[in-house]
PDB file of C-alpha atoms and ligand atoms in Angstrom:
ATOM      1  CA  UNK B 129      43.462 132.160  87.286  1.00  0.00           C
ATOM      2  CA  UNK B 130      45.964 131.335  89.771  1.00  0.00           C
ATOM      3  CA  UNK B 131      48.600 129.389  88.013  1.00  0.00           C
ATOM      4  CA  UNK B 132      50.385 132.289  86.835  1.00  0.00           C
ATOM      5  CA  UNK B 133      51.042 133.317  90.545  1.00  0.00           C
ATOM      6  CA  UNK B 134      51.885 130.214  91.485  1.00  0.00           C
ATOM      7  CA  UNK B 135      54.320 130.063  88.815  1.00  0.00           C
ATOM      8  CA  UNK B 136      55.895 134.297  89.318  1.00  0.00           C
ATOM      9  CA  UNK B 137      55.764 133.090  92.798  1.00  0.00           C
ATOM     10  CA  UNK B 138      57.723 129.794  92.082  1.00  0.00           C
ATOM     11  CA  UNK B 139      60.375 131.936  89.481  1.00  0.00           C
ATOM     12  CA  UNK B 140      60.234 135.127  92.130  1.00  0.00           C
ATOM     13  CA  UNK B 141      61.413 132.250  94.578  1.00  0.00           C
ATOM     14  CA  UNK B 142      64.566 130.340  92.487  1.00  0.00           C
ATOM     15  CA  UNK B 143      65.451 133.872  91.305  1.00  0.00           C
ATOM     16  CA  UNK B 144      66.350 135.060  94.606  1.00  0.00           C
ATOM     17  CA  UNK B 145      68.038 131.763  96.060  1.00  0.00           C
ATOM     18  CA  UNK B 146      70.081 131.740  92.769  1.00  0.00           C
ATOM     19  CA  UNK B 147      71.234 135.456  93.443  1.00  0.00           C
ATOM     20  CA  UNK B 148      71.929 134.455  96.976  1.00  0.00           C
ATOM     21  CA  UNK B 149      73.575 130.931  96.064  1.00  0.00           C
ATOM     22  CA  UNK B 150      75.721 132.086  93.270  1.00  0.00           C
ATOM     23  CA  UNK B 151      76.968 136.015  93.946  1.00  0.00           C
ATOM     24  CA  UNK B 152      79.731 134.789  96.648  1.00  0.00           C
ATOM     25  CA  UNK B 153      80.967 132.478  93.751  1.00  0.00           C
ATOM     26  CA  UNK B 154      81.466 133.427  90.458  1.00  0.00           C
ATOM     27  CA  UNK B 155      84.735 132.468  90.778  1.00  0.00           C
ATOM     28  CA  UNK B 156      83.683 128.772  91.143  1.00  0.00           C
ATOM     29  CA  UNK B 157      84.553 126.427  87.889  1.00  0.00           C
ATOM     30  CA  UNK B 158      83.247 123.904  87.203  1.00  0.00           C
ATOM     31  CA  UNK B 159      85.039 120.587  88.437  1.00  0.00           C
ATOM     32  CA  UNK B 160      84.982 117.467  85.868  1.00  0.00           C
ATOM     33  CA  UNK B 161      82.957 114.377  87.768  1.00  0.00           C
ATOM     34  CA  UNK B 162      86.159 112.166  89.283  1.00  0.00           C
ATOM     35  CA  UNK B 163      86.478 109.179  86.835  1.00  0.00           C
ATOM     36  CA  UNK B 164      85.625 105.827  87.986  1.00  0.00           C
ATOM     37  CA  UNK B 165      89.112 104.668  88.582  1.00  0.00           C
ATOM     38  CA  UNK B 166      89.650 101.406  86.468  1.00  0.00           C
ATOM     39  CA  UNK B 167      91.566  98.535  88.628  1.00  0.00           C
ATOM     40  CA  UNK B 168      94.388  99.148  86.213  1.00  0.00           C
ATOM     41  CA  UNK B 169      97.751  98.477  87.006  1.00  0.00           C
ATOM     42  CA  UNK B 170     100.427  99.732  85.127  1.00  0.00           C
ATOM     43  CA  UNK B 171     103.249  96.495  84.774  1.00  0.00           C
ATOM     44  CA  UNK B 172     105.756  98.494  83.517  1.00  0.00           C
ATOM     45  CA  UNK B 173     105.818 101.101  86.203  1.00  0.00           C
ATOM     46  CA  UNK B 174     105.159  98.521  88.647  1.00  0.00           C
ATOM     47  CA  UNK B 175     108.379  97.030  87.710  1.00  0.00           C
ATOM     48  CA  UNK B 176     110.162 100.343  87.693  1.00  0.00           C
ATOM     49  CA  UNK B 177     109.660 101.603  90.424  1.00  0.00           C
ATOM     50  CA  UNK B 178     109.730  98.554  92.734  1.00  0.00           C
ATOM     51  CA  UNK B 179     112.243  96.382  93.147  1.00  0.00           C
ATOM     52  CA  UNK B 180     115.180  96.932  91.781  1.00  0.00           C
ATOM     53  CA  UNK B 181     113.924  94.735  88.959  1.00  0.00           C
ATOM     54  CA  UNK B 182     115.601  96.297  85.764  1.00  0.00           C
ATOM     55  CA  UNK B 183     117.055  93.445  84.615  1.00  0.00           C
ATOM     56  CA  UNK B 184     113.859  91.489  84.972  1.00  0.00           C
ATOM     57  CA  UNK B 185     111.803  94.224  82.845  1.00  0.00           C
ATOM     58  CA  UNK B 186     114.417  94.687  80.190  1.00  0.00           C
ATOM     59  CA  UNK B 187     113.974  91.425  79.471  1.00  0.00           C
ATOM     60  CA  UNK B 188     110.660  91.755  79.654  1.00  0.00           C
ATOM     61  CA  UNK B 189     110.705  94.514  77.127  1.00  0.00           C
ATOM     62  CA  UNK B 190     113.385  92.909  74.923  1.00  0.00           C
ATOM     63  CA  UNK B 191     110.829  89.750  73.979  1.00  0.00           C
ATOM     64  CA  UNK B 192     107.498  91.947  74.420  1.00  0.00           C
ATOM     65  CA  UNK B 193     106.690  89.486  77.125  1.00  0.00           C
ATOM     66  CA  UNK B 194     105.438  92.431  79.065  1.00  0.00           C
ATOM     67  CA  UNK B 195     103.104  93.043  76.462  1.00  0.00           C
ATOM     68  CA  UNK B 196     101.570  89.452  77.396  1.00  0.00           C
ATOM     69  CA  UNK B 197     101.709  90.107  81.278  1.00  0.00           C
ATOM     70  CA  UNK B 198      99.806  93.412  80.531  1.00  0.00           C
ATOM     71  CA  UNK B 199      97.213  91.762  78.498  1.00  0.00           C
ATOM     72  CA  UNK B 200      96.727  88.759  81.367  1.00  0.00           C
ATOM     73  CA  UNK B 201      97.064  91.378  84.264  1.00  0.00           C
ATOM     74  CA  UNK B 202      93.690  93.374  82.119  1.00  0.00           C
ATOM     75  CA  UNK B 203      92.352  90.552  82.383  1.00  0.00           C
ATOM     76  CA  UNK B 204      90.470  90.940  85.856  1.00  0.00           C
ATOM     77  CA  UNK B 205      88.372  88.387  85.975  1.00  0.00           C
ATOM     78  CA  UNK B 206      91.469  85.724  85.676  1.00  0.00           C
ATOM     79  CA  UNK B 207      94.397  88.148  86.534  1.00  0.00           C
ATOM     80  CA  UNK B 208      98.195  87.714  87.056  1.00  0.00           C
ATOM     81  CA  UNK B 209     100.845  86.213  89.099  1.00  0.00           C
ATOM     82  CA  UNK B 210     104.432  86.575  88.444  1.00  0.00           C
ATOM     83  CA  UNK B 211     107.654  85.814  90.787  1.00  0.00           C
ATOM     84  CA  UNK B 212     110.093  88.557  89.968  1.00  0.00           C
ATOM     85  CA  UNK B 213     113.947  87.920  90.313  1.00  0.00           C
ATOM     86  CA  UNK B 214     115.834  90.697  91.880  1.00  0.00           C
ATOM     87  CA  UNK B 215     118.726  92.521  89.294  1.00  0.00           C
ATOM     88  CA  UNK B 216     121.313  90.666  91.933  1.00  0.00           C
ATOM     89  CA  UNK B 217     119.853  87.321  90.994  1.00  0.00           C
ATOM     90  CA  UNK B 218     120.372  87.772  87.842  1.00  0.00           C
ATOM     91  CA  UNK B 219     123.815  88.695  88.158  1.00  0.00           C
ATOM     92  CA  UNK B 220     124.701  85.887  90.520  1.00  0.00           C
ATOM     93  CA  UNK B 221     123.624  83.108  87.759  1.00  0.00           C
ATOM     94  CA  UNK B 222     126.562  81.978  86.067  1.00  0.00           C
ATOM     95  CA  UNK B 223     126.606  78.202  85.377  1.00  0.00           C
ATOM     96  CA  UNK B 224     123.622  78.345  82.681  1.00  0.00           C
ATOM     97  CA  UNK B 225     124.372  81.302  81.138  1.00  0.00           C
ATOM     98  CA  UNK B 226     120.711  83.078  78.989  1.00  0.00           C
ATOM     99  CA  UNK B 227     122.951  84.395  76.606  1.00  0.00           C
ATOM    100  CA  UNK B 228     123.168  82.050  74.446  1.00  0.00           C
ATOM    101  CA  UNK B 229     119.763  81.010  74.428  1.00  0.00           C
ATOM    102  CA  UNK B 230     117.276  81.638  71.088  1.00  0.00           C
ATOM    103  CA  UNK B 231     114.574  84.538  71.422  1.00  0.00           C
ATOM    104  CA  UNK B 232     112.044  81.782  71.695  1.00  0.00           C
ATOM    105  CA  UNK B 233     113.620  79.748  74.486  1.00  0.00           C
ATOM    106  CA  UNK B 234     114.042  83.375  75.938  1.00  0.00           C
ATOM    107  CA  UNK B 235     110.627  84.613  75.644  1.00  0.00           C
ATOM    108  CA  UNK B 236     109.375  80.711  77.324  1.00  0.00           C
ATOM    109  CA  UNK B 237     111.711  81.374  79.901  1.00  0.00           C
ATOM    110  CA  UNK B 238     110.258  85.076  81.226  1.00  0.00           C
ATOM    111  CA  UNK B 239     106.555  83.180  80.453  1.00  0.00           C
ATOM    112  CA  UNK B 240     107.829  81.162  82.683  1.00  0.00           C
ATOM    113  CA  UNK B 241     107.992  83.814  85.885  1.00  0.00           C
ATOM    114  CA  UNK B 242     104.171  83.667  85.458  1.00  0.00           C
ATOM    115  CA  UNK B 243     101.198  82.028  86.698  1.00  0.00           C
ATOM    116  CA  UNK B 244      97.540  83.204  84.142  1.00  0.00           C
ATOM    117  CA  UNK B 245      95.636  83.554  87.684  1.00  0.00           C
ATOM    118  CA  UNK B 246      95.685  86.023  90.784  1.00  0.00           C
ATOM    119  CA  UNK B 247      96.556  84.090  93.867  1.00  0.00           C
ATOM    120  CA  UNK B 248      97.083  86.004  97.063  1.00  0.00           C
ATOM    121  CA  UNK B 249      99.901  84.397  99.691  1.00  0.00           C
ATOM    122  CA  UNK B 250      97.219  82.657 101.201  1.00  0.00           C
ATOM    123  CA  UNK B 251      96.067  80.687  97.836  1.00  0.00           C
ATOM    124  CA  UNK B 252      99.872  78.982  98.131  1.00  0.00           C
ATOM    125  CA  UNK B 253      98.628  76.108  99.930  1.00  0.00           C
ATOM    126  CA  UNK B 254      95.958  75.568  97.473  1.00  0.00           C
ATOM    127  CA  UNK B 255      99.044  75.257  95.023  1.00  0.00           C
ATOM    128  CA  UNK B 256     101.027  73.451  96.847  1.00  0.00           C
ATOM    129  CA  UNK B 257      98.365  70.253  96.234  1.00  0.00           C
ATOM    130  CA  UNK B 258      97.921  71.285  92.772  1.00  0.00           C
ATOM    131  CA  UNK B 259     101.712  70.798  91.993  1.00  0.00           C
ATOM    132  CA  UNK B 260     102.460  70.792  89.130  1.00  0.00           C
ATOM    133  CA  UNK B 261     101.497  74.019  88.384  1.00  0.00           C
ATOM    134  CA  UNK B 262     101.562  75.317  84.870  1.00  0.00           C
ATOM    135  CA  UNK B 263     103.091  78.445  84.054  1.00  0.00           C
ATOM    136  CA  UNK B 264     101.959  81.107  81.146  1.00  0.00           C
ATOM    137  CA  UNK B 265     104.808  79.536  78.734  1.00  0.00           C
ATOM    138  CA  UNK B 266     102.646  76.105  78.825  1.00  0.00           C
ATOM    139  CA  UNK B 267     103.216  72.952  77.726  1.00  0.00           C
ATOM    140  CA  UNK B 268     105.583  71.263  80.495  1.00  0.00           C
ATOM    141  CA  UNK B 269     106.768  74.244  81.882  1.00  0.00           C
ATOM    142  CA  UNK B 270     105.358  74.110  85.238  1.00  0.00           C
ATOM    143  CA  UNK B 271     106.354  74.517  88.609  1.00  0.00           C
ATOM    144  CA  UNK B 272     106.442  73.191  91.831  1.00  0.00           C
ATOM    145  CA  UNK B 273     105.331  74.519  94.911  1.00  0.00           C
ATOM    146  CA  UNK B 274     105.644  73.770  98.434  1.00  0.00           C
ATOM    147  CA  UNK B 275     104.786  75.024 101.990  1.00  0.00           C
ATOM    148  CA  UNK B 276     107.538  75.163 104.211  1.00  0.00           C
ATOM    149  CA  UNK B 277     106.272  76.623 108.001  1.00  0.00           C
ATOM    150  CA  UNK B 278     103.752  78.893 106.021  1.00  0.00           C
ATOM    151  CA  UNK B 279     106.467  80.080 102.969  1.00  0.00           C
ATOM    152  CA  UNK B 280     105.672  79.369  99.393  1.00  0.00           C
ATOM    153  CA  UNK B 281     108.733  77.308  97.761  1.00  0.00           C
ATOM    154  CA  UNK B 282     109.490  77.130  93.843  1.00  0.00           C
ATOM    155  CA  UNK B 283     111.198  74.282  92.736  1.00  0.00           C
ATOM    156  CA  UNK B 284     111.545  74.255  88.399  1.00  0.00           C
ATOM    157  CA  UNK B 285     114.057  71.514  89.371  1.00  0.00           C
ATOM    158  CA  UNK B 286     116.933  73.797  88.610  1.00  0.00           C
ATOM    159  CA  UNK B 287     115.953  76.407  90.488  1.00  0.00           C
ATOM    160  CA  UNK B 288     115.011  75.919  94.136  1.00  0.00           C
ATOM    161  CA  UNK B 289     113.731  79.361  95.335  1.00  0.00           C
ATOM    162  CA  UNK B 290     110.993  81.038  97.569  1.00  0.00           C
ATOM    163  CA  UNK B 291     109.148  84.138  97.791  1.00  0.00           C
ATOM    164  CA  UNK B 292     110.987  86.286  99.760  1.00  0.00           C
ATOM    165  CA  UNK B 293     108.338  89.110 100.072  1.00  0.00           C
ATOM    166  CA  UNK B 294     105.122  90.545  98.350  1.00  0.00           C
ATOM    167  CA  UNK B 295     105.592  93.445  95.644  1.00  0.00           C
ATOM    168  CA  UNK B 296     102.199  93.951  95.086  1.00  0.00           C
ATOM    169  CA  UNK B 297      99.282  92.079  95.992  1.00  0.00           C
ATOM    170  CA  UNK B 298      95.958  93.281  95.075  1.00  0.00           C
ATOM    171  CA  UNK B 299      93.323  91.455  92.777  1.00  0.00           C
ATOM    172  CA  UNK B 300      93.801  91.186  89.784  1.00  0.00           C
ATOM    173  CA  UNK B 301      97.689  91.414  89.551  1.00  0.00           C
ATOM    174  CA  UNK B 302      99.863  89.630  92.532  1.00  0.00           C
ATOM    175  CA  UNK B 303     103.600  90.432  92.001  1.00  0.00           C
ATOM    176  CA  UNK B 304     106.045  88.250  94.558  1.00  0.00           C
ATOM    177  CA  UNK B 305     109.697  88.476  94.428  1.00  0.00           C
ATOM    178  CA  UNK B 306     112.293  85.592  94.530  1.00  0.00           C
ATOM    179  CA  UNK B 307     115.741  85.119  95.343  1.00  0.00           C
ATOM    180  CA  UNK B 308     116.384  83.371  92.257  1.00  0.00           C
ATOM    181  CA  UNK B 309     116.056  83.058  88.398  1.00  0.00           C
ATOM    182  CA  UNK B 310     113.485  80.564  87.249  1.00  0.00           C
ATOM    183  CA  UNK B 311     115.369  77.952  85.018  1.00  0.00           C
ATOM    184  CA  UNK B 312     113.243  75.357  83.527  1.00  0.00           C
ATOM    185  CA  UNK B 313     113.716  71.841  82.743  1.00  0.00           C
ATOM    186  CA  UNK B 314     112.113  72.483  79.369  1.00  0.00           C
ATOM    187  CA  UNK B 315     115.116  74.588  78.173  1.00  0.00           C
ATOM    188  CA  UNK B 316     118.161  73.089  80.268  1.00  0.00           C
ATOM    189  CA  UNK B 317     117.015  69.523  80.632  1.00  0.00           C
ATOM    190  CA  UNK B 318     117.262  67.182  83.282  1.00  0.00           C
ATOM    191  CA  UNK B 319     120.892  66.642  83.782  1.00  0.00           C
ATOM    192  CA  UNK B 320     120.956  68.935  86.816  1.00  0.00           C
ATOM    193  CA  UNK B 321     124.349  69.589  87.942  1.00  0.00           C
ATOM    194  CA  UNK B 322     124.005  68.796  91.688  1.00  0.00           C
ATOM    195  CA  UNK B 323     125.709  71.579  92.983  1.00  0.00           C
ATOM    196  CA  UNK B 324     122.881  73.875  91.399  1.00  0.00           C
ATOM    197  CA  UNK B 325     119.820  72.388  93.463  1.00  0.00           C
ATOM    198  CA  UNK B 326     120.947  71.004  96.595  1.00  0.00           C
ATOM    199  CA  UNK B 327     118.504  68.680  98.537  1.00  0.00           C
ATOM    200  CA  UNK B 328     116.269  71.188 100.761  1.00  0.00           C
ATOM    201  CA  UNK B 329     116.041  70.606 104.274  1.00  0.00           C
ATOM    202  CA  UNK B 330     112.847  71.053 105.458  1.00  0.00           C
ATOM    203  CA  UNK B 331     112.800  69.514 108.763  1.00  0.00           C
ATOM    204  CA  UNK B 332     116.084  71.194 109.763  1.00  0.00           C
ATOM    205  CA  UNK B 333     115.150  75.037 107.489  1.00  0.00           C
ATOM    206  CA  UNK B 334     111.774  76.040 109.147  1.00  0.00           C
ATOM    207  CA  UNK B 335     113.607  78.283 112.224  1.00  0.00           C
ATOM    208  CA  UNK B 336     115.207  80.352 109.495  1.00  0.00           C
ATOM    209  CA  UNK B 337     112.311  80.690 107.466  1.00  0.00           C
ATOM    210  CA  UNK B 338     109.664  81.064 109.799  1.00  0.00           C
ATOM    211  CA  UNK B 339     109.917  84.658 110.371  1.00  0.00           C
ATOM    212  CA  UNK B 340     109.122  85.859 106.735  1.00  0.00           C
ATOM    213  CA  UNK B 341     105.711  84.160 107.491  1.00  0.00           C
ATOM    214  CA  UNK B 342     104.816  86.530 110.173  1.00  0.00           C
ATOM    215  CA  UNK B 343     104.926  89.439 107.391  1.00  0.00           C
ATOM    216  CA  UNK B 344     102.708  87.599 105.320  1.00  0.00           C
ATOM    217  CA  UNK B 345      99.092  88.615 107.278  1.00  0.00           C
ATOM    218  CA  UNK B 346     100.021  92.412 107.028  1.00  0.00           C
ATOM    219  CA  UNK B 347      99.519  93.034 103.387  1.00  0.00           C
ATOM    220  CA  UNK B 348      96.156  93.864 102.741  1.00  0.00           C
ATOM    221  CA  UNK B 349      95.728  97.553 101.082  1.00  0.00           C
ATOM    222  CA  UNK B 350      95.108 100.518 103.842  1.00  0.00           C
ATOM    223  CA  UNK B 351      91.366 101.077 103.888  1.00  0.00           C
ATOM    224  CA  UNK B 352      90.351 103.598 101.100  1.00  0.00           C
ATOM    225  CA  UNK B 353      89.696 107.456 102.535  1.00  0.00           C
ATOM    226  CA  UNK B 354      85.926 108.737 103.217  1.00  0.00           C
ATOM    227  CA  UNK B 355      85.090 110.488 100.041  1.00  0.00           C
ATOM    228  CA  UNK B 356      81.135 111.372 100.276  1.00  0.00           C
ATOM    229  CA  UNK B 357      81.898 114.069 102.129  1.00  0.00           C
ATOM    230  CA  UNK B 358      84.074 115.521  98.792  1.00  0.00           C
ATOM    231  CA  UNK B 359      81.318 113.804  96.510  1.00  0.00           C
ATOM    232  CA  UNK B 360      78.190 116.070  98.843  1.00  0.00           C
ATOM    233  CA  UNK B 361      79.918 119.575  97.960  1.00  0.00           C
ATOM    234  CA  UNK B 362      80.431 118.393  94.343  1.00  0.00           C
ATOM    235  CA  UNK B 363      76.522 117.641  94.092  1.00  0.00           C
ATOM    236  CA  UNK B 364      75.446 121.124  95.354  1.00  0.00           C
ATOM    237  CA  UNK B 365      77.734 122.845  93.278  1.00  0.00           C
ATOM    238  CA  UNK B 366      76.083 120.667  90.384  1.00  0.00           C
ATOM    239  CA  UNK B 367      72.941 121.454  91.804  1.00  0.00           C
ATOM    240  CA  UNK B 368      73.479 125.282  91.769  1.00  0.00           C
ATOM    241  CA  UNK B 369      74.587 125.555  88.221  1.00  0.00           C
ATOM    242  CA  UNK B 370      71.431 123.580  87.103  1.00  0.00           C
ATOM    243  CA  UNK B 371      69.322 126.350  88.928  1.00  0.00           C
ATOM    244  CA  UNK B 372      71.229 128.811  87.298  1.00  0.00           C
ATOM    245  CA  UNK B 373      71.063 127.216  84.354  1.00  0.00           C
ATOM    246  CA  UNK B 374      68.158 126.917  83.960  1.00  0.00           C
ATOM    247  CA  UNK B 375      67.629 130.289  85.069  1.00  0.00           C
ATOM    248  CA  UNK B 376      69.442 131.710  82.324  1.00  0.00           C
ATOM    249  CA  UNK B 377      67.128 129.894  79.726  1.00  0.00           C
ATOM    250  CA  UNK B 378      63.655 131.123  81.554  1.00  0.00           C
ATOM    251  CA  UNK B 379      64.744 134.833  81.450  1.00  0.00           C
TER     252      UNK B 379
HETATM  253  C1  NAG S 180     102.227 102.541  81.807  1.00  0.00           C
HETATM  254  O1  NAG S 180     103.865 103.340  82.337  1.00  0.00           O
HETATM  255  C2  NAG S 180     105.118 103.932  81.215  1.00  0.00           C
HETATM  256  C3  NAG S 180     106.375 104.098  81.794  1.00  0.00           C
HETATM  257  O2  NAG S 180     105.791 104.595  83.011  1.00  0.00           O
HETATM  258  C4  NAG S 180     104.471 104.235  80.052  1.00  0.00           C
HETATM  259  O3  NAG S 180     105.504 105.152  79.486  1.00  0.00           O
HETATM  260  C5  NAG S 180     103.183 103.277  79.771  1.00  0.00           C
HETATM  261  O4  NAG S 180     102.850 104.397  78.696  1.00  0.00           O
HETATM  262  C6  NAG S 180     102.533 102.928  80.357  1.00  0.00           C
HETATM  263  N1  NAG S 180     101.673 102.129  79.680  1.00  0.00           N
HETATM  264  C7  NAG S 180     100.126 102.787  80.050  1.00  0.00           C
HETATM  265  C8  NAG S 180      98.877 101.632  79.164  1.00  0.00           C
HETATM  266  O5  NAG S 180      99.543 103.349  81.045  1.00  0.00           O
HETATM  267  C1  NAG S 181      95.388  97.243  79.117  1.00  0.00           C
HETATM  268  O1  NAG S 181      94.148  98.608  79.773  1.00  0.00           O
HETATM  269  C2  NAG S 181      95.064  99.413  79.727  1.00  0.00           C
HETATM  270  C3  NAG S 181      93.853 100.987  80.605  1.00  0.00           C
HETATM  271  O2  NAG S 181      92.859 100.226  80.292  1.00  0.00           O
HETATM  272  C4  NAG S 181      95.121  99.970  78.081  1.00  0.00           C
HETATM  273  O3  NAG S 181      96.080 101.363  78.239  1.00  0.00           O
HETATM  274  C5  NAG S 181      96.263  98.881  77.781  1.00  0.00           C
HETATM  275  O4  NAG S 181      96.523  99.465  76.004  1.00  0.00           O
HETATM  276  C6  NAG S 181      95.906  97.585  77.940  1.00  0.00           C
HETATM  277  N1  NAG S 181      97.080  96.648  77.741  1.00  0.00           N
HETATM  278  C7  NAG S 181      96.551  95.412  77.151  1.00  0.00           C
HETATM  279  C8  NAG S 181      98.026  95.005  76.460  1.00  0.00           C
HETATM  280  O5  NAG S 181      95.919  95.194  77.251  1.00  0.00           O
HETATM  281  C1  NAG S 182     125.620  77.695  75.519  1.00  0.00           C
HETATM  282  O1  NAG S 182     126.842  77.684  75.151  1.00  0.00           O
HETATM  283  C2  NAG S 182     127.854  76.711  76.153  1.00  0.00           C
HETATM  284  C3  NAG S 182     129.158  77.043  75.305  1.00  0.00           C
HETATM  285  O2  NAG S 182     129.316  77.692  74.236  1.00  0.00           O
HETATM  286  C4  NAG S 182     126.991  75.324  75.562  1.00  0.00           C
HETATM  287  O3  NAG S 182     128.204  74.530  76.647  1.00  0.00           O
HETATM  288  C5  NAG S 182     126.065  75.350  76.311  1.00  0.00           C
HETATM  289  O4  NAG S 182     125.061  73.948  75.805  1.00  0.00           O
HETATM  290  C6  NAG S 182     124.775  76.284  75.742  1.00  0.00           C
HETATM  291  N1  NAG S 182     123.485  76.356  76.288  1.00  0.00           N
HETATM  292  C7  NAG S 182     122.299  76.322  75.480  1.00  0.00           C
HETATM  293  C8  NAG S 182     121.503  76.230  76.424  1.00  0.00           C
HETATM  294  O5  NAG S 182     122.221  75.979  74.655  1.00  0.00           O
HETATM  295  C1  NAG S 183      91.847  76.888  97.986  1.00  0.00           C
HETATM  296  O1  NAG S 183      91.150  75.528  98.849  1.00  0.00           O
HETATM  297  C2  NAG S 183      90.170  75.677  99.693  1.00  0.00           C
HETATM  298  C3  NAG S 183      90.016  74.699 100.186  1.00  0.00           C
HETATM  299  O2  NAG S 183      90.994  73.422 100.027  1.00  0.00           O
HETATM  300  C4  NAG S 183      88.909  76.351  98.831  1.00  0.00           C
HETATM  301  O3  NAG S 183      88.461  77.039  99.436  1.00  0.00           O
HETATM  302  C5  NAG S 183      89.326  77.419  97.843  1.00  0.00           C
HETATM  303  O4  NAG S 183      88.125  77.962  97.167  1.00  0.00           O
HETATM  304  C6  NAG S 183      91.055  77.483  97.011  1.00  0.00           C
HETATM  305  N1  NAG S 183      91.019  79.014  96.498  1.00  0.00           N
HETATM  306  C7  NAG S 183      91.285  78.869  95.336  1.00  0.00           C
HETATM  307  C8  NAG S 183      91.646  79.932  95.022  1.00  0.00           C
HETATM  308  O5  NAG S 183      91.570  77.692  94.463  1.00  0.00           O
HETATM  309  C1  NAG S 184     106.852  67.930  90.541  1.00  0.00           C
HETATM  310  O1  NAG S 184     106.032  67.180  91.245  1.00  0.00           O
HETATM  311  C2  NAG S 184     105.777  66.560  90.324  1.00  0.00           C
HETATM  312  C3  NAG S 184     104.826  65.754  91.884  1.00  0.00           C
HETATM  313  O2  NAG S 184     104.722  65.492  92.177  1.00  0.00           O
HETATM  314  C4  NAG S 184     106.654  65.532  90.145  1.00  0.00           C
HETATM  315  O3  NAG S 184     107.094  63.860  89.925  1.00  0.00           O
HETATM  316  C5  NAG S 184     108.211  66.303  89.885  1.00  0.00           C
HETATM  317  O4  NAG S 184     109.573  65.388  89.427  1.00  0.00           O
HETATM  318  C6  NAG S 184     108.250  67.148  90.414  1.00  0.00           C
HETATM  319  N1  NAG S 184     108.979  68.407  89.687  1.00  0.00           N
HETATM  320  C7  NAG S 184     109.980  68.765  90.225  1.00  0.00           C
HETATM  321  C8  NAG S 184     110.764  69.773  89.069  1.00  0.00           C
HETATM  322  O5  NAG S 184     110.207  69.140  91.533  1.00  0.00           O
END
């Protein structure tokens, strides 16, 4: 019979090949395959390292709104857009104080700072047409958006502010810095003191805002490095392991 001869030849070939391959790499430890990274953004971590957003994060944690936000951020098909005031915005907030709000009002106020959908800066023009836009606080807690020379302005009645920078904008999570704490009419009423909401003069102001708009184009994430070469090395390593493993079973 010829079969055993062929079989032996294959076995000899295999073993010599295995010797040649395994000999120089005895210290090769089997590295775990790289886990397919899920698109998970840890908001607590993001607010801790960006900013300073410590006041905002502190309120999110004490009201447990951080869990609602994280849950929404995990829904990758919907996503989330969050407007984050800097610590200085809270420090300069004197007139309507947050200190005597009830727990429920405080919770609504922070839910008011987010939309339950991911919006890139380019999508803000649509939001202007959709105003008033419902926030995660629901009900009458809505925000109006206007586009002034490419810069998104937000108004809640009490607060007129604008998106001053993009902190993070990769689908499904968008985090934009705003200049002021957003104060909803649903909590503070419509009896707005004239000083709280100075009439915006968009016909005169755009020149001051224009340079900001130029930033909005280079916000796309950098191209990811090519991983194919390291992957190929991994594959060879696994092949060698598989061959030598099979040989051990044979002998
Ligand atoms: C998110 O980050 C915070 C702070 O780094 C950490 O305490 C927390 O466990 C992280 N959460 C998840 C779900 O990874
Ligand atoms: C969000 O997803 C992460 C990673 O999958 C998970 O650890 C975390 O518990 C989730 N958080 C919420 C609030 O759903
Ligand atoms: C907070 O307290 C001040 C004075 O103690 C009061 O005038 C104001 O109406 C209170 N605000 C809210 C939202 O309850
Ligand atoms: C914004 O509007 C344009 C056209 O008006 C439309 O094609 C696009 O899908 C809209 N984007 C969102 C996020 O609604
Ligand atoms: C938002 O826009 C709607 C419709 O244009 C308007 O009726 C409402 O008064 C605006 N609200 C604020 C707070 O500007």
